Short mmCIF file of C-alpha atoms and ligand atoms in Angstrom, two decimals:
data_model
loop_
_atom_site.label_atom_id
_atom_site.label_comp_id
_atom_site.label_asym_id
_atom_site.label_seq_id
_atom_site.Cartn_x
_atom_site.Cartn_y
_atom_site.Cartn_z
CA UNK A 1 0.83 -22.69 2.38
CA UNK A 2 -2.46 -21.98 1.20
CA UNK A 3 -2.70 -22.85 -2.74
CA UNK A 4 -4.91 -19.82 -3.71
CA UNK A 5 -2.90 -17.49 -1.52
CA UNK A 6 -3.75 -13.92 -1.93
CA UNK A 7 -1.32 -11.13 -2.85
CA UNK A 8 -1.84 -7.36 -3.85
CA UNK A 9 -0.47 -4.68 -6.15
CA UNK A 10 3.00 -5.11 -4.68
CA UNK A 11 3.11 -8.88 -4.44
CA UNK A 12 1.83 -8.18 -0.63
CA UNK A 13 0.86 -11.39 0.91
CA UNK A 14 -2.77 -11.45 2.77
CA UNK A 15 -1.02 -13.31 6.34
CA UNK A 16 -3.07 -10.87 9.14
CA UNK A 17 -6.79 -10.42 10.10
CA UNK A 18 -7.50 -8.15 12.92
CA UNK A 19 -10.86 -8.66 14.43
CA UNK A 20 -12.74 -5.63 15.76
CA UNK A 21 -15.21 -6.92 17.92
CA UNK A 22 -17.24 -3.70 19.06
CA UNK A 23 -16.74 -0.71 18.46
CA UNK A 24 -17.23 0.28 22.51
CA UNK A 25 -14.72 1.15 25.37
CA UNK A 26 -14.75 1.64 28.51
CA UNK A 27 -11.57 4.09 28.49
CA UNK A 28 -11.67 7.67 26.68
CA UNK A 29 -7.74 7.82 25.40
CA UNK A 30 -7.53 11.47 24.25
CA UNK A 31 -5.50 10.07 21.63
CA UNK A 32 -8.06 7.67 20.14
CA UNK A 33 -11.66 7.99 21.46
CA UNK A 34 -11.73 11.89 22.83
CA UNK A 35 -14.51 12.96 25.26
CA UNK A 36 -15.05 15.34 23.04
CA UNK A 37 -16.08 13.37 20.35
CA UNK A 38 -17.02 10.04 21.98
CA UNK A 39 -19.46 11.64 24.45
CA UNK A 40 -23.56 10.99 24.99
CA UNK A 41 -24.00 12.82 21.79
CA UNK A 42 -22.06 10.18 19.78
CA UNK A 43 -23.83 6.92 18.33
CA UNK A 44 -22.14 3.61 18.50
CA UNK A 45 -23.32 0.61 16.81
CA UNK A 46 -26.52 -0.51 17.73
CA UNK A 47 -26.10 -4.17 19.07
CA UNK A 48 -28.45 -6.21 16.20
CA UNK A 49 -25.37 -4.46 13.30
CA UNK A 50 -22.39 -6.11 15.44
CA UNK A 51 -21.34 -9.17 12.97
CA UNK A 52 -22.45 -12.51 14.68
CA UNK A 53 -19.57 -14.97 16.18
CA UNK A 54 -20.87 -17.17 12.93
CA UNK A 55 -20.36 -14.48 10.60
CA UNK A 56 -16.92 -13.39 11.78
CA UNK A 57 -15.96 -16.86 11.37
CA UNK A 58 -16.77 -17.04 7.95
CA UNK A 59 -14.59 -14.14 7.18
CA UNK A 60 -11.87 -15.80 9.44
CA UNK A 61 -12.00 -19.18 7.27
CA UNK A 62 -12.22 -17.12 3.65
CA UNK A 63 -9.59 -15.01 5.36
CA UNK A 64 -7.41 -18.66 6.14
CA UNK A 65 -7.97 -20.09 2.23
CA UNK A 66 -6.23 -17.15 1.08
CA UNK A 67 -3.57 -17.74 3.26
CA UNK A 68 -4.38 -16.04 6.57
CA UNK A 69 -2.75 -17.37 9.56
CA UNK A 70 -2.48 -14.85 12.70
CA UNK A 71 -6.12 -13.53 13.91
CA UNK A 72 -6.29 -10.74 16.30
CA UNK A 73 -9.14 -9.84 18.58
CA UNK A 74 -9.22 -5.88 19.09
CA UNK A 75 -11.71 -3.39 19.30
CA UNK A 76 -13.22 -0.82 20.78
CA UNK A 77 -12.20 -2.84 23.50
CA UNK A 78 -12.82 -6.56 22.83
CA UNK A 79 -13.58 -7.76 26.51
CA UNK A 80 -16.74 -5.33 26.44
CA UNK A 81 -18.15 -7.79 24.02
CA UNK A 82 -20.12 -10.65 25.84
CA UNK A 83 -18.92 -14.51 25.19
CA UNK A 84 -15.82 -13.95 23.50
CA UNK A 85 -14.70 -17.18 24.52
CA UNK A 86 -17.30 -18.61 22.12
CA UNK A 87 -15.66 -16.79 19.38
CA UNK A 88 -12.45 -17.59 20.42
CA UNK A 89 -12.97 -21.34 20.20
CA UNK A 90 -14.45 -20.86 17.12
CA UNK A 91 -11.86 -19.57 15.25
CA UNK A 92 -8.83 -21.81 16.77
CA UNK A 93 -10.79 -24.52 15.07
CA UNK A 94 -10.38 -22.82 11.71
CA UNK A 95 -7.79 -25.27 9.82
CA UNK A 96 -4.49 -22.96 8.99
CA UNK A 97 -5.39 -20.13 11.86
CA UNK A 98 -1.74 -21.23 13.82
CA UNK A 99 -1.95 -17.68 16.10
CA UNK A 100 -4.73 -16.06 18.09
CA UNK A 101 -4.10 -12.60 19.92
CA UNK A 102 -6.11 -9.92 21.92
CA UNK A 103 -5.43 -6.11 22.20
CA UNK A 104 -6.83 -5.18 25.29
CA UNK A 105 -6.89 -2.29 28.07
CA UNK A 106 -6.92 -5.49 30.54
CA UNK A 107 -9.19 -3.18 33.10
CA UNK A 108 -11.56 -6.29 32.85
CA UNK A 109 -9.41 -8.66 32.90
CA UNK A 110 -10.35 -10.56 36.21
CA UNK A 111 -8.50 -13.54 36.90
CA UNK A 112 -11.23 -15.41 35.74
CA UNK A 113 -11.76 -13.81 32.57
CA UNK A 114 -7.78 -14.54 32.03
CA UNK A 115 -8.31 -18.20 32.57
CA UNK A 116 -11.39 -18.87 30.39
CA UNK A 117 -9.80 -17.16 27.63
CA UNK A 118 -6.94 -18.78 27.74
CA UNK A 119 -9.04 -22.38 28.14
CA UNK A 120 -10.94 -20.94 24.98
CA UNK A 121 -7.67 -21.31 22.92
CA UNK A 122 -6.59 -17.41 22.98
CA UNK A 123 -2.80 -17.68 22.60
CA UNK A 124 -1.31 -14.26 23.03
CA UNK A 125 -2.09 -10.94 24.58
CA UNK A 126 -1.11 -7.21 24.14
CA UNK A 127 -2.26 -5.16 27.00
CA UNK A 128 -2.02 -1.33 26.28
CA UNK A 129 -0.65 0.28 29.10
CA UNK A 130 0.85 4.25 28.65
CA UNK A 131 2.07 5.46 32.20
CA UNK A 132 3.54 3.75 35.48
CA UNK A 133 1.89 7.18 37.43
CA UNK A 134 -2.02 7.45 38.13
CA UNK A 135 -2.10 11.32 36.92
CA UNK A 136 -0.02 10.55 33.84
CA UNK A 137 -2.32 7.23 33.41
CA UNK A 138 -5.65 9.53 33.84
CA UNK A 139 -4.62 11.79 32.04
CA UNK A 140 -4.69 9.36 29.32
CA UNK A 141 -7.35 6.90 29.77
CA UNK A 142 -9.60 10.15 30.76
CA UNK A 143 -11.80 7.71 33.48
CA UNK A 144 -10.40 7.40 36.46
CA UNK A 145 -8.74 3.94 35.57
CA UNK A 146 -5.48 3.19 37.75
CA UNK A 147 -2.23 1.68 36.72
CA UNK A 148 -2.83 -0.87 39.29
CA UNK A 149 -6.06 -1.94 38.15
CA UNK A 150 -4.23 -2.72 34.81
CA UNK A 151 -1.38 -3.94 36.46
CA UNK A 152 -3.54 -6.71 37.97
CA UNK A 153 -4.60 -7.56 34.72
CA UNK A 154 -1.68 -8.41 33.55
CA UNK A 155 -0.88 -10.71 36.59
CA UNK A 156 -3.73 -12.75 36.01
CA UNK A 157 -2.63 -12.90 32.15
CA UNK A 158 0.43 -14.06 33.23
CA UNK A 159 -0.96 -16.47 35.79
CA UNK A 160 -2.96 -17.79 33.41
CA UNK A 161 -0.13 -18.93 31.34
CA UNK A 162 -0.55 -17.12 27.73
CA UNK A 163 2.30 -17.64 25.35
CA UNK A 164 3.24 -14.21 25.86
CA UNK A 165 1.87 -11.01 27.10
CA UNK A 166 3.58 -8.05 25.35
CA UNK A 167 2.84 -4.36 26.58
CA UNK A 168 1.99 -1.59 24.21
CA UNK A 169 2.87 2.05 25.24
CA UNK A 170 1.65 5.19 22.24
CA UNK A 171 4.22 7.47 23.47
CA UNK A 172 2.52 11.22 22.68
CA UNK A 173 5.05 14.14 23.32
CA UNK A 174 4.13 16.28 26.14
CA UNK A 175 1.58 13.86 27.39
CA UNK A 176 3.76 10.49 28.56
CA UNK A 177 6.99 10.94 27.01
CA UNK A 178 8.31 11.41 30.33
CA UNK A 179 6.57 7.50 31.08
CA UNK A 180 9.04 6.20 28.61
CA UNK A 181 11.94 5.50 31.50
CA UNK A 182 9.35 4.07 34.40
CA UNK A 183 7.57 1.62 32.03
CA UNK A 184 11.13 0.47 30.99
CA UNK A 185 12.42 -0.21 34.20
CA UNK A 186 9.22 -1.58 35.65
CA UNK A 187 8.87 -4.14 32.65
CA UNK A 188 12.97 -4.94 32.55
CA UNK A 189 13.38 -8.12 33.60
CA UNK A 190 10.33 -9.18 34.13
CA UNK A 191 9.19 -11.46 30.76
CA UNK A 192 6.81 -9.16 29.06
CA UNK A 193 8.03 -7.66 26.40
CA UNK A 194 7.33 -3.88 26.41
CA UNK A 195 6.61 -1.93 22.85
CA UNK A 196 6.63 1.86 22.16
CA UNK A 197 4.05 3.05 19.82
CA UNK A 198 5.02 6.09 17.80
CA UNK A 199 1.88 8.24 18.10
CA UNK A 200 -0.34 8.11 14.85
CA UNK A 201 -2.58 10.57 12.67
CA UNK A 202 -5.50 7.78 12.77
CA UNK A 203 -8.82 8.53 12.36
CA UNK A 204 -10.02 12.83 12.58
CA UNK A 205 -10.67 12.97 16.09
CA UNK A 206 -7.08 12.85 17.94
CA UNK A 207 -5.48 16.25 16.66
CA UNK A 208 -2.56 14.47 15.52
CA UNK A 209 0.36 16.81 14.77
CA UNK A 210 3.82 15.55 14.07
CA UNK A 211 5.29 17.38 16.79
CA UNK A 212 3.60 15.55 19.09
CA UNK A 213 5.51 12.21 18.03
CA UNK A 214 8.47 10.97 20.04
CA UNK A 215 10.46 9.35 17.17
CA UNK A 216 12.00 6.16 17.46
CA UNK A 217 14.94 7.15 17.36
CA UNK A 218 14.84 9.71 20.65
CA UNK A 219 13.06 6.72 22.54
CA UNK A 220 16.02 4.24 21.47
CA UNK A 221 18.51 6.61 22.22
CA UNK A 222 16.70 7.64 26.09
CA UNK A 223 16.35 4.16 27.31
CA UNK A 224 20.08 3.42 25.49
CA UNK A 225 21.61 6.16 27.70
CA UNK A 226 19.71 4.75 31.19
CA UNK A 227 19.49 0.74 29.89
CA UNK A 228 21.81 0.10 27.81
CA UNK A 229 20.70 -1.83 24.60
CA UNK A 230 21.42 -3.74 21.86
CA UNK A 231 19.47 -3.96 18.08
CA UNK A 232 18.45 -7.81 18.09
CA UNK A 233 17.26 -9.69 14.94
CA UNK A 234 14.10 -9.94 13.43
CA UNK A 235 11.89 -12.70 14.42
CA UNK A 236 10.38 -13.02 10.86
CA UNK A 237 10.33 -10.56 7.67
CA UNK A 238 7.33 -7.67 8.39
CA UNK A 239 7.59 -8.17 12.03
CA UNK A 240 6.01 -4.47 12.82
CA UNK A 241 8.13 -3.56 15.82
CA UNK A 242 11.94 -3.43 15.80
CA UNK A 243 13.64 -5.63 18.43
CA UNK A 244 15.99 -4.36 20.65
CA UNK A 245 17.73 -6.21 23.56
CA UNK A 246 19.27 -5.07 27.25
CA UNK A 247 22.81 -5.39 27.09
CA UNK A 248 22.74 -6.68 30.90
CA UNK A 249 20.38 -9.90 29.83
CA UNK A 250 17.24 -7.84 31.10
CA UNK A 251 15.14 -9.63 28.32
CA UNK A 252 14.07 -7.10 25.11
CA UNK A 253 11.61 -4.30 24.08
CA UNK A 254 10.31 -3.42 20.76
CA UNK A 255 9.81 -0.04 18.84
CA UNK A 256 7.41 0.49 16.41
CA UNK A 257 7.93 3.51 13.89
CA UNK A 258 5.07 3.79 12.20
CA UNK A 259 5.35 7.28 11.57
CA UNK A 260 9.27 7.42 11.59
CA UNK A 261 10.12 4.88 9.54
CA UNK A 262 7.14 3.04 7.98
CA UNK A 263 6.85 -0.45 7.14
CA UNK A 264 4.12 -0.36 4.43
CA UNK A 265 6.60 -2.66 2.19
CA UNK A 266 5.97 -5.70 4.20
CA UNK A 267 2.02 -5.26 5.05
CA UNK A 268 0.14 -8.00 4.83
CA UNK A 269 -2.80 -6.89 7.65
CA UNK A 270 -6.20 -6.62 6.64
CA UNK A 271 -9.21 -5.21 9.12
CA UNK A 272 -12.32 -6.24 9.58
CA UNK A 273 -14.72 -3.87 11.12
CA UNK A 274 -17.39 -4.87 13.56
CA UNK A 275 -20.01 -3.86 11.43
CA UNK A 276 -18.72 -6.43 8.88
CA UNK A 277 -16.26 -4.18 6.22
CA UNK A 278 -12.84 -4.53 5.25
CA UNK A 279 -10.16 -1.80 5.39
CA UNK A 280 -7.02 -2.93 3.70
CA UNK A 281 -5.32 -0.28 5.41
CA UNK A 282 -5.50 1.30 8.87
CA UNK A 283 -5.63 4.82 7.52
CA UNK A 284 -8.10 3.79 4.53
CA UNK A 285 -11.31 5.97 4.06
CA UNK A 286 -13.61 3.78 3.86
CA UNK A 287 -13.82 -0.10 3.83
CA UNK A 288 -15.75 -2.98 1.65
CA UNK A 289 -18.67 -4.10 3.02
CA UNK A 290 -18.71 -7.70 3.25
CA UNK A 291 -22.38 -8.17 4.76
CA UNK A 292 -23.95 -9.12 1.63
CA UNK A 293 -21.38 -12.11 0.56
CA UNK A 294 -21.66 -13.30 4.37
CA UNK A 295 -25.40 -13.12 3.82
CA UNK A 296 -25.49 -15.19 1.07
CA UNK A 297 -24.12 -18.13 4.00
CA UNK A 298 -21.36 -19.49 1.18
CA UNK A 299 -18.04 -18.48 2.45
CA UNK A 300 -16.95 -18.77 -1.26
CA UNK A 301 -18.89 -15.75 -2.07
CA UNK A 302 -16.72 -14.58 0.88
CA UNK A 303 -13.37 -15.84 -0.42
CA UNK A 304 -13.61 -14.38 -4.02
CA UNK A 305 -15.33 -10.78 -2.33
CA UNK A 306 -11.79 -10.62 -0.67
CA UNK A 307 -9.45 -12.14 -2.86
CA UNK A 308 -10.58 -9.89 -5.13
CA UNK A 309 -10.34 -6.83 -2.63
CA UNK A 310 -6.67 -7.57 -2.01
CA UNK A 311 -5.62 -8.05 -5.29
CA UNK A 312 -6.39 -4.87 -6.26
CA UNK A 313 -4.69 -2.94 -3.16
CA UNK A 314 -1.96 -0.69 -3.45
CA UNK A 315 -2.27 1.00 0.12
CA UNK A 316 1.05 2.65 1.66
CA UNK A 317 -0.44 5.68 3.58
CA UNK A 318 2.58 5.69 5.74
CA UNK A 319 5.05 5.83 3.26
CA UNK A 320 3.44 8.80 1.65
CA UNK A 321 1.91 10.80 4.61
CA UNK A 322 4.86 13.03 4.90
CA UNK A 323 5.31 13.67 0.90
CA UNK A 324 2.15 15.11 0.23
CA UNK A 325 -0.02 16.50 2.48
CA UNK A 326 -3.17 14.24 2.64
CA UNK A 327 -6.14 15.64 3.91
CA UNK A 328 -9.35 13.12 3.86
CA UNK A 329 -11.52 11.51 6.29
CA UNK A 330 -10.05 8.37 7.88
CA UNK A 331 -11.62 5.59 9.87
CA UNK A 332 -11.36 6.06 13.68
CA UNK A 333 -9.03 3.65 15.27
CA UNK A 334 -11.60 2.29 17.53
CA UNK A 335 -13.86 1.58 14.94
CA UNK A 336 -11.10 -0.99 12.75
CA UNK A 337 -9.11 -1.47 15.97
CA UNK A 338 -5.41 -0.86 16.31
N1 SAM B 401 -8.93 -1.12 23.56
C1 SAM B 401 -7.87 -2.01 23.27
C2 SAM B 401 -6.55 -1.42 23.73
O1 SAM B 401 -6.47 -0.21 23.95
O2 SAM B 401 -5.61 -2.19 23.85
C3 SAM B 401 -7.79 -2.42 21.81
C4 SAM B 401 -8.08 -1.40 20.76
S1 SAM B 401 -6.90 -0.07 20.63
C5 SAM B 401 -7.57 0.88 19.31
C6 SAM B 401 -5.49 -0.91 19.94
C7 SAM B 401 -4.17 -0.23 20.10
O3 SAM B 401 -4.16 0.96 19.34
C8 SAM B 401 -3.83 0.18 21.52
O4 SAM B 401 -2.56 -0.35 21.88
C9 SAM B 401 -3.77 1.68 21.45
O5 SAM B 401 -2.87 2.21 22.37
C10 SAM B 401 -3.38 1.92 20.02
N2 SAM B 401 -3.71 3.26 19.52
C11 SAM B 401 -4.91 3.89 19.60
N3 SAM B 401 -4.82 5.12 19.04
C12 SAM B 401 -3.54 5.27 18.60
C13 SAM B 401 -2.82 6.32 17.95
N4 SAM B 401 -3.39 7.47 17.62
N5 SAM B 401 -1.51 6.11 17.65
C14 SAM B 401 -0.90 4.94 17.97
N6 SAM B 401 -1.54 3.91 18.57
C15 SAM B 401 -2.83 4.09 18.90
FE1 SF4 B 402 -10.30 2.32 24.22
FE2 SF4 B 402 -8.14 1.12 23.36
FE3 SF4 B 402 -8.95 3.38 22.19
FE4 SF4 B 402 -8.00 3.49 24.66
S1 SF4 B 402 -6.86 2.87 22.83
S2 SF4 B 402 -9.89 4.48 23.94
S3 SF4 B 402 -8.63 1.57 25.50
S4 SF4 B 402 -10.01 1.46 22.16
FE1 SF4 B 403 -0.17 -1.20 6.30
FE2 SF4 B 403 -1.53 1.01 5.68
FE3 SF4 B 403 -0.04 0.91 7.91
FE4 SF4 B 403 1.15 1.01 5.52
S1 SF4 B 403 -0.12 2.59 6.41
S2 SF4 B 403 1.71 -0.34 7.24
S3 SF4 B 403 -0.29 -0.21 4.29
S4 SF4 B 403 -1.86 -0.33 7.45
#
């Protein structure tokens, strides 16, 4: 390990950088970039304030002195942003950086795109998919986009030999609850490892309300009573989504309770934002702006900017969301990435 690894308020390590690469998408999920909101009227990020591939690499090796291992591209949706492969060889040559994901809606992901990534040195992939039926899916995405279209995707991420190639699913109650059975028994058996995403209060724009969270408890106990399952182990301490296996060998799913049964305890994720800021938490208010250490070209300037940022954090939003009711502006999702 790292000798100057960081650590926060509550002895926290600093293990997790996710990368938001553009703050863009080509989907419209009502429960993270609404039409409403995310229409003509709304301004993304004008190209020349996206970090540069150089300058997200300094973070990325400040971000590996402190003790930073697992980078993950996310966005916006990461494959909008052109030459990610450069990026991604970039950082696998970061001494200490042993794991290299992408969160992606996999709508662009050609079996071409699959292959250079993968030649790049991208390791892993999560591919968001929410419903196995095109009105449930469109209803969703909000553009038209099929299942198949994704489904292909996730073929050519498979063909293309990734270390794994996990699924994610927000469940939102009376939206694609009723997708929780299909996606399990499309995805049983087949080596991709599907996760259910409690549905979050992130950012202002999604209308969050706790009714409209399927615990996961009520999506254990559906899938238990159709597939029957098993709690499996761990894989390390603060693994995010709790492992469950089919009792009939059908390979595993995960759960991940973010609103049920938070896991701020074990966090040891920082964000940074395409724009070049750093949220220590995903439901923080606003971030640190790292542009002027990264400026400076010295990524010592950038090591002490966020040692010192995480040694002063004491962030458990989930852990107090449902004490006291916290009303404040949070970062959108697609701005920090998921
Ligand atoms: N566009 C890419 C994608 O969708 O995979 C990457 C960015 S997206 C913000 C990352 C993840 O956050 C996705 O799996 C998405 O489903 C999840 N997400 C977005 N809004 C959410 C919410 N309100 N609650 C739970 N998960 C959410
Ligand atoms: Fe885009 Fe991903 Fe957000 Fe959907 S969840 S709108 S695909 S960033
Ligand atoms: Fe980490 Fe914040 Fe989520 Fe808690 S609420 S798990 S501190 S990102």
């Amino acid at each position: 390990m790292s000798p100057n690894v960081a650590s926060d308020r509550f002895d926290r390590p600093l293990k997790d950088l996710r990368v938001s690469v553009t703050d863009r998408c080509n989907f419209r999920c009502v429960y993270c970039m609404p039409k409403e909101v995310f229409n003509k009227n709304y301004t993304f990020l004008p190209k020349a304030e996206l970090l540069s591939f150089e300058e997200i690499e300094r973070v990325v090796r400040a971000g590996a002195d402190l003790g930073v291992t697992k980078i993950r591209l996310t966005g916006g949706e990461p494959l909008i942003r052109r030459d990610l492969e450069v990026l991604i060889s970039q950082i696998r040559a970061v001494p200490g950086i042993t794991d290299l994901s992408m969160t992606t809606n996999a709508s662009l992901l050609t079996r071409n795109r699959a292959r250079s990534l993968r030649d790049a040195g991208l390791q892993r992939l999560n591919v968001s998919l929410d419903a196995m039926d095109d009105d449930t899916f469109k209803a969703v995405n909000d553009v038209d986009v099929t299942v198949q279209t994704v489904l292909d995707g996730i073929d050519h991420a498979a063909q293309a030999n990734f270390e794994s190639v996990k699924i994610n699913m927000v469940v939102k109650k009376g939206l694609n609850d009723h997708s929780i059975l299909p996606m399990a028994r499309f995805f049983h058996g087949t080596g991709h490892i599907l996760r259910f995403i409690e549905f979050m209060d992130v950012g202002n724009s999604n209308a969050w309300d706790l009714s409209h969270v399927t615990t996961s408890q009520e999506i254990a106990d559906l899938i238990n009573a159709n597939l029957p399952i098993r709690p499996a182990k761990a894989n390390y301490r603060g693994e995010v989504a709790k492992r469950w296996e089919y009792c009939d060998g059908g390979g595993e799913i995960g759960i991940i309770s973010s609103v049920s049964d938070p896991f701020c305890g074990d966090c040891s994720r920082a964000r940074l934002s395409a724009t070049g800021s750093i949220y220590t938490c995903l439901f923080a208010s606003s971030g640190y702006d790292m542009r002027p250490a990264l400026r400076s070209g010295d990524v010592n300037a950038v090591r002490e900017a966020l040692n010192r940022l995480w040694s002063i954090r004491g962030d458990r939003y989930s852990e107090t969301r449902t004490q006291v009711s916290i009303i404040r502006p949070k970062v959108e999702m697609s701005f920090i990435g998921g």
